[in-house]
PDB file of C-alpha atoms and ligand atoms in Angstrom:
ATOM      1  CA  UNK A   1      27.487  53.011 -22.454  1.00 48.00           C
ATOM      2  CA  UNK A   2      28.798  53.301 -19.031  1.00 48.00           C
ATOM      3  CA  UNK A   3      29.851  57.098 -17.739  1.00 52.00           C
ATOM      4  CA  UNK A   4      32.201  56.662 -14.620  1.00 49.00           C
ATOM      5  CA  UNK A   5      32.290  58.400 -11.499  1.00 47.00           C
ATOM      6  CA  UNK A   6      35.431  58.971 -10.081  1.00 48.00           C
ATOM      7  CA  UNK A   7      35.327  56.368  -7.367  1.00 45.00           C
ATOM      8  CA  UNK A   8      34.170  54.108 -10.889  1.00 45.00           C
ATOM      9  CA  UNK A   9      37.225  55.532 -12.521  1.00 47.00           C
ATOM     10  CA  UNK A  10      39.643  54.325 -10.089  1.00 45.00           C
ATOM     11  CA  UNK A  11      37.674  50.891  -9.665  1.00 45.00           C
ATOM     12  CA  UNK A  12      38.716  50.602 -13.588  1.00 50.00           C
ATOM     13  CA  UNK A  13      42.454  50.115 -12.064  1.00 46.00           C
ATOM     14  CA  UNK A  14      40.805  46.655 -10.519  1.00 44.00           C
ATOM     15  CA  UNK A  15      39.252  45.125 -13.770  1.00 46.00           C
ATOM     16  CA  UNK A  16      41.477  42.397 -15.344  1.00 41.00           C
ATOM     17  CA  UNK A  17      41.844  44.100 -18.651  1.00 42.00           C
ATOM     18  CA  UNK A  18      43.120  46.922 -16.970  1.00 49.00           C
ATOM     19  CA  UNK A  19      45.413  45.770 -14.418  1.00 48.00           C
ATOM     20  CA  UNK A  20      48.662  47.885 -14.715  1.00 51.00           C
ATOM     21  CA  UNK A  21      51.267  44.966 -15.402  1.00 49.00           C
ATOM     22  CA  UNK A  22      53.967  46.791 -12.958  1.00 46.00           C
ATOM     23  CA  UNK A  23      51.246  46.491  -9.571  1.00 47.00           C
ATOM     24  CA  UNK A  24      48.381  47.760  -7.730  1.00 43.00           C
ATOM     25  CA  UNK A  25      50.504  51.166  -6.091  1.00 42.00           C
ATOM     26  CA  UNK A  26      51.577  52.647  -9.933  1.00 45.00           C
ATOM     27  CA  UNK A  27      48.767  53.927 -11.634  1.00 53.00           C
ATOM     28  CA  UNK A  28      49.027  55.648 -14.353  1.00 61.00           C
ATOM     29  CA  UNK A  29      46.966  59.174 -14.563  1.00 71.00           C
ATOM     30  CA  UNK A  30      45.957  57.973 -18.116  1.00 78.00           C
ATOM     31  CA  UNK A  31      43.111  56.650 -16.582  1.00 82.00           C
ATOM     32  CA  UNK A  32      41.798  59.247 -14.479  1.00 84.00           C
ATOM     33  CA  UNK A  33      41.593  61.212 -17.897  1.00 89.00           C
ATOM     34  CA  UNK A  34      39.098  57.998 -18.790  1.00 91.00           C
ATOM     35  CA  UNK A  35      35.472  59.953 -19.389  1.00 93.00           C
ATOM     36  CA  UNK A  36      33.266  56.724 -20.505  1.00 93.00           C
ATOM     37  CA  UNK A  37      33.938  53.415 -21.779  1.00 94.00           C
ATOM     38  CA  UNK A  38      32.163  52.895 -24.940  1.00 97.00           C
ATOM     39  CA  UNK A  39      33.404  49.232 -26.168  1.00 97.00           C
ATOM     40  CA  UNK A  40      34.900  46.931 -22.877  1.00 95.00           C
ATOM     41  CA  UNK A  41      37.809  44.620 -23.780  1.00 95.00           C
ATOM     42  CA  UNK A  42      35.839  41.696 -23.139  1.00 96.00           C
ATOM     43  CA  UNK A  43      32.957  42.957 -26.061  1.00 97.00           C
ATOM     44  CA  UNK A  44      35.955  43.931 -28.409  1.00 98.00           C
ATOM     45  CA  UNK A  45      37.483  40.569 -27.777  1.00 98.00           C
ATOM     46  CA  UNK A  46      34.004  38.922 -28.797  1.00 98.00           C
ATOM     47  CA  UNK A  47      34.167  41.086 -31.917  1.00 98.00           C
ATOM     48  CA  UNK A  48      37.690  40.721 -32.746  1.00 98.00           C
ATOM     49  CA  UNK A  49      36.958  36.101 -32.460  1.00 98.00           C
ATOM     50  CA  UNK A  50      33.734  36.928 -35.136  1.00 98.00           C
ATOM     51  CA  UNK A  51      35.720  39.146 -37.825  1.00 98.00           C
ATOM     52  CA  UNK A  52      38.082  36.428 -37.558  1.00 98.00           C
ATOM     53  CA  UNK A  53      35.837  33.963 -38.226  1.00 98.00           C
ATOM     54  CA  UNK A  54      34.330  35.232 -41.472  1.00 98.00           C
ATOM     55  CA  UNK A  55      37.603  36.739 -42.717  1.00 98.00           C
ATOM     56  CA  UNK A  56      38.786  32.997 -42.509  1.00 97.00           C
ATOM     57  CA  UNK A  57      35.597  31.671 -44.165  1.00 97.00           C
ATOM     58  CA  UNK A  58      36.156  34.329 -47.230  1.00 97.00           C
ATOM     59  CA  UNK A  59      39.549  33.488 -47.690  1.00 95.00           C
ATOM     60  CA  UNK A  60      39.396  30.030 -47.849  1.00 91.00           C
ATOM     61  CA  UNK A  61      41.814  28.235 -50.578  1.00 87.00           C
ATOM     62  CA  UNK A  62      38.733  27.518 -52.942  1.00 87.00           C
ATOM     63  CA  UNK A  63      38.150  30.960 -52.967  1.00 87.00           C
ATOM     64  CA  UNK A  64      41.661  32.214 -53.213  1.00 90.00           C
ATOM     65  CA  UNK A  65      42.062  30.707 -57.016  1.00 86.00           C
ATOM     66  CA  UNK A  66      45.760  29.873 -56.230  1.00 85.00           C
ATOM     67  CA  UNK A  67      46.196  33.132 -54.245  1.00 88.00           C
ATOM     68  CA  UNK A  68      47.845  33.733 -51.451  1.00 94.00           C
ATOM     69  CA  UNK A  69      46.536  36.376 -48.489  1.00 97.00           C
ATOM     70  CA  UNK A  70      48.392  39.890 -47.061  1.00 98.00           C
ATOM     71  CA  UNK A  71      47.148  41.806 -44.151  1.00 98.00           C
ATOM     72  CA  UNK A  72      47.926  45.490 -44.316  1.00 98.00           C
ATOM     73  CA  UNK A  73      47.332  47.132 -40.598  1.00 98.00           C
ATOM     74  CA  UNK A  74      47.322  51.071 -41.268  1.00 97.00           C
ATOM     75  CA  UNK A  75      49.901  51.952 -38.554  1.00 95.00           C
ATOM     76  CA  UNK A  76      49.872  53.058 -35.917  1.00 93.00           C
ATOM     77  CA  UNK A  77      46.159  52.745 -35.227  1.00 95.00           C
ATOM     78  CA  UNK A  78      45.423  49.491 -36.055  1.00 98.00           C
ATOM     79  CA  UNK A  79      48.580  47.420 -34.978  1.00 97.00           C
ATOM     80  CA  UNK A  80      46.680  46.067 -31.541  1.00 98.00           C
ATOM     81  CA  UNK A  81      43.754  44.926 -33.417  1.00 98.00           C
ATOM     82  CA  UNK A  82      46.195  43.648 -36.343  1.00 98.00           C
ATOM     83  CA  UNK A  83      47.832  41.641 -33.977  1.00 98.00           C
ATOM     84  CA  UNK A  84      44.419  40.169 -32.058  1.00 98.00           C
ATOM     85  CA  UNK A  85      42.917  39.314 -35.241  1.00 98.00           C
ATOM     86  CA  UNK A  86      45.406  37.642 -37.100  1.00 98.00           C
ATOM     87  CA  UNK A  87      46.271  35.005 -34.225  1.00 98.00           C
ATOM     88  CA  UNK A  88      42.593  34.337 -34.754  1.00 98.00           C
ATOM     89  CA  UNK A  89      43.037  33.457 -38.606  1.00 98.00           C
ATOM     90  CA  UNK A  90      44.522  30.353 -38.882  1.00 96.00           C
ATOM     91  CA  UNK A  91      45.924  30.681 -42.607  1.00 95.00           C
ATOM     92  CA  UNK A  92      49.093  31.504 -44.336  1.00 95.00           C
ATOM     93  CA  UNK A  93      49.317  34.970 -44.674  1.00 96.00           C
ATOM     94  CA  UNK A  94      51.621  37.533 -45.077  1.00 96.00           C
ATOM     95  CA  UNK A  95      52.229  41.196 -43.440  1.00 97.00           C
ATOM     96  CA  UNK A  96      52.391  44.658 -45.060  1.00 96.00           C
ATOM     97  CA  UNK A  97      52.726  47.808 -43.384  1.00 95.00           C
ATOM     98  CA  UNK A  98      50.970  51.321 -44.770  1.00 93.00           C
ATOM     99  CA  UNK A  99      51.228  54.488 -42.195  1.00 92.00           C
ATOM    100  CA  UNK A 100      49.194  56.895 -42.707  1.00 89.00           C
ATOM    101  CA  UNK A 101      48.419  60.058 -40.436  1.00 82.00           C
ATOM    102  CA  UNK A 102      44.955  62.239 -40.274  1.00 78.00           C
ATOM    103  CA  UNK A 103      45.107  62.858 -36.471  1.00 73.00           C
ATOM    104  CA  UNK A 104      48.160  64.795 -36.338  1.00 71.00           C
ATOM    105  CA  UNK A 105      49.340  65.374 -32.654  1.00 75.00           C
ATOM    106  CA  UNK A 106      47.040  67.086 -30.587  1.00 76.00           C
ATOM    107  CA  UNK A 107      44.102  66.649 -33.418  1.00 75.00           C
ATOM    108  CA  UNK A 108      40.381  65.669 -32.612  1.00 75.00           C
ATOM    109  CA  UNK A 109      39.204  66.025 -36.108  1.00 77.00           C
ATOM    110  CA  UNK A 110      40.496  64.817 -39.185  1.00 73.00           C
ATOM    111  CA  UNK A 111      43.379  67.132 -41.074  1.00 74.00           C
ATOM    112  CA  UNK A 112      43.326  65.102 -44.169  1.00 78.00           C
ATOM    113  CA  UNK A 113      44.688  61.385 -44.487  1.00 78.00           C
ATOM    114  CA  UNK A 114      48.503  61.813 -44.982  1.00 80.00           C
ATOM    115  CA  UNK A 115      50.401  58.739 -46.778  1.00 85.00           C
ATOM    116  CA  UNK A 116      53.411  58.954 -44.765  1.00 81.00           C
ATOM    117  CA  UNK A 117      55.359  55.439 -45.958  1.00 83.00           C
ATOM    118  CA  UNK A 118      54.561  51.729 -47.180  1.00 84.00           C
ATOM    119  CA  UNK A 119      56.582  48.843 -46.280  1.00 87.00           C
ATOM    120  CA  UNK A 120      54.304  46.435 -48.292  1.00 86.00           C
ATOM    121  CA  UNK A 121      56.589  43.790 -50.270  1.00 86.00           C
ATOM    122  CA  UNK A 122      55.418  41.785 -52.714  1.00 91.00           C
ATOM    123  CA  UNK A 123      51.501  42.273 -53.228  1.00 94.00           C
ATOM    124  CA  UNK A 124      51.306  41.371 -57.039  1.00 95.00           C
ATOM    125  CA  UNK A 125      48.285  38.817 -57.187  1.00 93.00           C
ATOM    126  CA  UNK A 126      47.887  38.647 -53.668  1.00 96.00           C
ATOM    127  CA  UNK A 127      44.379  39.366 -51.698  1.00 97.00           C
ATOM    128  CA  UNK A 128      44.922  42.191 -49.296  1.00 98.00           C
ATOM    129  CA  UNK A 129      42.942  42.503 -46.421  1.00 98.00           C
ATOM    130  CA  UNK A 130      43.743  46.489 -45.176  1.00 98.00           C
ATOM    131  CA  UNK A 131      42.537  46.636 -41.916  1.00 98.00           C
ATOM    132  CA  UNK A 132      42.145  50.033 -39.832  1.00 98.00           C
ATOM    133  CA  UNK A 133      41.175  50.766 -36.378  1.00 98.00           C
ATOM    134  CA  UNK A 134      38.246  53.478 -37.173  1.00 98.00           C
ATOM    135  CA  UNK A 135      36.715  54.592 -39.958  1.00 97.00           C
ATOM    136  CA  UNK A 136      35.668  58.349 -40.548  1.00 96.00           C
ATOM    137  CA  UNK A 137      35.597  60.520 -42.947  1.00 94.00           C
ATOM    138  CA  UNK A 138      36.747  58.012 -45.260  1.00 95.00           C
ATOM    139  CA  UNK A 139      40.217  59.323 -46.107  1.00 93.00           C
ATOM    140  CA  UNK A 140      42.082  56.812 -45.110  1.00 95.00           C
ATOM    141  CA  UNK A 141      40.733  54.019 -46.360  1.00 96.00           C
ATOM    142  CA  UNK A 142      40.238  56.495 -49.589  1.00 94.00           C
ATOM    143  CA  UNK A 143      44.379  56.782 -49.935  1.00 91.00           C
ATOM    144  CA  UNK A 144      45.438  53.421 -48.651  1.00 95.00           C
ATOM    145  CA  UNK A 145      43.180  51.068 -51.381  1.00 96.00           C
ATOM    146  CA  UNK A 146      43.931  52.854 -54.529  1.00 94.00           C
ATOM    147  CA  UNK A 147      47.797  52.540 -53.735  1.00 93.00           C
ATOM    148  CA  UNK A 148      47.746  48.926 -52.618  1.00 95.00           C
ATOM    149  CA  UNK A 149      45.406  48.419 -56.269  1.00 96.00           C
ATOM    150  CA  UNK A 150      48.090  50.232 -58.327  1.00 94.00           C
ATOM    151  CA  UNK A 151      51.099  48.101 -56.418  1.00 93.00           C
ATOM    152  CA  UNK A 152      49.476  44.912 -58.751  1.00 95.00           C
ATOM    153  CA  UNK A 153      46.825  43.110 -55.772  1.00 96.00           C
ATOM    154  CA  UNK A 154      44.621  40.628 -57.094  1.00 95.00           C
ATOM    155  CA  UNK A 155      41.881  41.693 -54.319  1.00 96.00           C
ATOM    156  CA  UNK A 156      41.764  44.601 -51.843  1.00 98.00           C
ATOM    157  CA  UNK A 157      39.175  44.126 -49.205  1.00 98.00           C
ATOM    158  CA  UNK A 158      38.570  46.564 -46.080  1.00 98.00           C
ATOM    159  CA  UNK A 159      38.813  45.748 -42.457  1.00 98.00           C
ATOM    160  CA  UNK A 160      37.248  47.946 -39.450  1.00 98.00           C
ATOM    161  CA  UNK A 161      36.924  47.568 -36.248  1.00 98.00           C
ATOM    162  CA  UNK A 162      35.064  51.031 -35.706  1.00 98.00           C
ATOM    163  CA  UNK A 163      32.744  52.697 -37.800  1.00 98.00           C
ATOM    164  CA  UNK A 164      31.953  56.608 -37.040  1.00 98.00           C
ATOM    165  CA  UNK A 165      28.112  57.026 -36.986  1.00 97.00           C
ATOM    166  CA  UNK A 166      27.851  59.878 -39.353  1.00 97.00           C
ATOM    167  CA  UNK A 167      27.031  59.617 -43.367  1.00 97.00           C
ATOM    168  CA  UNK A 168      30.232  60.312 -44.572  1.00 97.00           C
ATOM    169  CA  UNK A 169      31.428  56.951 -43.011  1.00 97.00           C
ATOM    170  CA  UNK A 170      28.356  55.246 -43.809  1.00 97.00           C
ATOM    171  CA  UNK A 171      28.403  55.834 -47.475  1.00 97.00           C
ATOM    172  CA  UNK A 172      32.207  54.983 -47.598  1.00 97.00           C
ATOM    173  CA  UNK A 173      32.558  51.056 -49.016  1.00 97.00           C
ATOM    174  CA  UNK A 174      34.227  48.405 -46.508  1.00 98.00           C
ATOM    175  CA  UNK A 175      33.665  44.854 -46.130  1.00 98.00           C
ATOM    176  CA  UNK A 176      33.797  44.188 -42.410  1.00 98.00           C
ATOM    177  CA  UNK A 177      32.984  46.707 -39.939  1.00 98.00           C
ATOM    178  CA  UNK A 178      33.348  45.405 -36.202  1.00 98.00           C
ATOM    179  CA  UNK A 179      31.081  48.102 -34.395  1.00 98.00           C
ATOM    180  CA  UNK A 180      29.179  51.337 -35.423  1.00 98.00           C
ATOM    181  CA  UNK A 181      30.155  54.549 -32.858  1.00 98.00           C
ATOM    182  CA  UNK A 182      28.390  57.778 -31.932  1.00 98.00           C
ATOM    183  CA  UNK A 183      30.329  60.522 -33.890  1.00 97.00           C
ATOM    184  CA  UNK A 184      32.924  61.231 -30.983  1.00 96.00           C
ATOM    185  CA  UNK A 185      36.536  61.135 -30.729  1.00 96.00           C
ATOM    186  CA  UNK A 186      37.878  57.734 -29.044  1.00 97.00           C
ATOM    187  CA  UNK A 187      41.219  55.898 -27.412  1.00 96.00           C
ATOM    188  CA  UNK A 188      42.372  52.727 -26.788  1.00 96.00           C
ATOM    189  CA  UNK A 189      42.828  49.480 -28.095  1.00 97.00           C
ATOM    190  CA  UNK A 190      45.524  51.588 -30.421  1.00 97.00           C
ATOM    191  CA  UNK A 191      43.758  54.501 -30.784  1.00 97.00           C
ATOM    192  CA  UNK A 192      45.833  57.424 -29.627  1.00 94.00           C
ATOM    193  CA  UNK A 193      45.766  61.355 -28.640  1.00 93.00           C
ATOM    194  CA  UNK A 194      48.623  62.987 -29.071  1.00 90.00           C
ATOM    195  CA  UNK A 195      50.187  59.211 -29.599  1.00 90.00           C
ATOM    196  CA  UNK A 196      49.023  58.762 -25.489  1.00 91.00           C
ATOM    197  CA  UNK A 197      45.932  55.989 -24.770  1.00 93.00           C
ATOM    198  CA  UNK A 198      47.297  53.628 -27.216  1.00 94.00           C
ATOM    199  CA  UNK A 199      47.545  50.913 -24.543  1.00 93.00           C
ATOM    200  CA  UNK A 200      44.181  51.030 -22.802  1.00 93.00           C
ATOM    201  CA  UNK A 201      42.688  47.453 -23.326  1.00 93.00           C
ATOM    202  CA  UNK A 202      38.659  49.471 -23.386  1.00 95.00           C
ATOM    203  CA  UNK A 203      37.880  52.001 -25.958  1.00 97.00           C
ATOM    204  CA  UNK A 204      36.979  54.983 -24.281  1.00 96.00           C
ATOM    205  CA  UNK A 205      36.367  58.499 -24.595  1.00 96.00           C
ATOM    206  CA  UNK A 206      38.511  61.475 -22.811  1.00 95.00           C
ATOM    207  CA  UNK A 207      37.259  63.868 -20.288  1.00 92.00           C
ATOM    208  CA  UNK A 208      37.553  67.355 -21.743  1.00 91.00           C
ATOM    209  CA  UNK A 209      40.411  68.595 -19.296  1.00 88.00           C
ATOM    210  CA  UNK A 210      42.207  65.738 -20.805  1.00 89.00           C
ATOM    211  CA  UNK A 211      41.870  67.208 -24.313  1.00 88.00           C
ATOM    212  CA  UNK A 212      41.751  70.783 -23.523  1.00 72.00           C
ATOM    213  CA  UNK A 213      44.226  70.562 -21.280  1.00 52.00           C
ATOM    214  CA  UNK A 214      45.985  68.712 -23.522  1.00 49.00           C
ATOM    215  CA  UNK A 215      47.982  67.357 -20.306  1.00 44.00           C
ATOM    216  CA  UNK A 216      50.288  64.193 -20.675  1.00 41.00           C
ATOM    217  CA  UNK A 217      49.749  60.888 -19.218  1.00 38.00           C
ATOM    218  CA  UNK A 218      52.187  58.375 -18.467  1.00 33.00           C
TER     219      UNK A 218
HETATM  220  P1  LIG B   1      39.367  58.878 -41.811  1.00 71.74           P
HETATM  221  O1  LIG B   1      40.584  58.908 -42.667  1.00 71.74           O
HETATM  222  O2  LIG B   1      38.355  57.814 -42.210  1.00 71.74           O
HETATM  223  O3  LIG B   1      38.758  60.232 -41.598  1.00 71.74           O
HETATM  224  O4  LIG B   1      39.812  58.504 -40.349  1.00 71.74           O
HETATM  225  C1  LIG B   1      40.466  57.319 -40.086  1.00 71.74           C
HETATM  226  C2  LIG B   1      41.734  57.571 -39.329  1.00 71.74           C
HETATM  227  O5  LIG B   1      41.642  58.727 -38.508  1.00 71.74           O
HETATM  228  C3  LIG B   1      41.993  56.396 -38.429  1.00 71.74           C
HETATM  229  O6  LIG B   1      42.972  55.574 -39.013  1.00 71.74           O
HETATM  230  C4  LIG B   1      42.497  57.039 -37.166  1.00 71.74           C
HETATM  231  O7  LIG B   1      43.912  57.131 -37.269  1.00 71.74           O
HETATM  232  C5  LIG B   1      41.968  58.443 -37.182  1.00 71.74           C
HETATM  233  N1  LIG B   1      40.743  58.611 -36.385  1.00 71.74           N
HETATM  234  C6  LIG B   1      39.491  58.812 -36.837  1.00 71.74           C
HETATM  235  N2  LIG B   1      38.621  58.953 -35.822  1.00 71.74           N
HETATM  236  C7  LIG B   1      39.346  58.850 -34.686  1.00 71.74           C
HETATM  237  C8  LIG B   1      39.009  58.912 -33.292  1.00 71.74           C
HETATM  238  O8  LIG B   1      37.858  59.074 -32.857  1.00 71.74           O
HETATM  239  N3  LIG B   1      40.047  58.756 -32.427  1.00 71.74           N
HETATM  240  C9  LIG B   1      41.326  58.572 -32.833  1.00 71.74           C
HETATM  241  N4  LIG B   1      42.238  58.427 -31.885  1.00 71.74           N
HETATM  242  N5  LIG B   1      41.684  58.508 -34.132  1.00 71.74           N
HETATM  243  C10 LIG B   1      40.690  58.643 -35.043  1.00 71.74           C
HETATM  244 MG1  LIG B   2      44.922  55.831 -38.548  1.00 71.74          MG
END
């Protein structure tokens, strides 16, 4: 894990994943609120190409018995890694949309996984992959899979790219987990705080004045 200086922190504003599209003079104080990056683009990117890979293997049309596939991202988390993964499974497939809030605002900890709507169409005898940025406590996943089961799915399998390093996550069933964390709170790569950090390419933890503070970036 790398923990950045300050000089380091504003040497992130040169790597390519983190080039700020609008030039080298605007940069955003979302990155100055950057405490250490735990996962670099360029490792989730890696990642992101294997999951692909097996996903595509498992769901090949022999094992599909006439099926056909649905992805269902749990928004808002998981819609960059939804949309890096699925150009990287080359197979018909339709999309379905759950949203579901546990980080309310200004949360670090859970509050209890919230269904908050589905915009699923028709999942009767199709396999559903539900894919979420980070697993933790298990909630989620916990309220998302029973309802896609009860809307008629032939399959439901489980998609994440983080896994929390505690037991509670551990013990909680998934079929593809892209990397196991330390139990800390994380941004980037569409994880949020406070719906901010959603757009950093790295996943990265926040410096405390960043949480305490619970200042704004833009
Ligand atoms: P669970 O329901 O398993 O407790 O947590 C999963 C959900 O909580 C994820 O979909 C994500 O929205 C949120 N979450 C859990 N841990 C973190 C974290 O470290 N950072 C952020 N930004 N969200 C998290
Ligand atoms: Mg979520």
């Amino acid at each position: 894990m790398e923990r950045l200086s300050r000089s380091a922190t504003a040497s992130l504003r040169m790597r390519p994943g983190a080039v700020n599209p609008h030039g080298r003079g605007i940069f955003p104080a979302m990155y100055a609120d950057i405490d250490r990056i735990l996962i670099s683009h360029e490792r989730i990117a890696e990642k992101v190409r294997q999951l692909a890979g097996q996903i595509t293997a498992d769901h090949a049309p022999d094992k599909l018995n006439g099926g056909e596939v649905m992805i269902v991202p749990i928004m808002t988390g998981a819609m960059i890694f939804c949309a890096d993964l699925i150009r990287n499974i080359p197979i018909a497939m339709q999309i379905g949309l759950m949203t579901v809030s546990s980080y309310p605002g200004q949360s670090v900890r859970s509050q209890g996984a919230q269904l908050l709507g589905k915009k699923l169409g028709n999942v009767r005898g199709r396999h559903v992959l539900v894919l979420d940025d980070i697993l933790d406590s298990g909630g989620t996943l916990g309220a998302v899979v029973p309802a896609v089961r009860a809307a008629g799915a032939a399959a439901v399998k489980t998609c994440v790219l983080l896994r929390k390093n505690r037991p509670v996550a551990m013990q909680t069933p998934v079929d593809y987990v892209g990397f196991d964390i330390p139990d800390e709170f994380v941004v980037g790569y569409g994880l949020d705080y406070n719906d901010y950090y959603r757009n950093l390419p790295d996943i990265v933890t926040l410096r405390p004045q960043a949480i305490a503070g619970q200042k704004k970036s833009t």
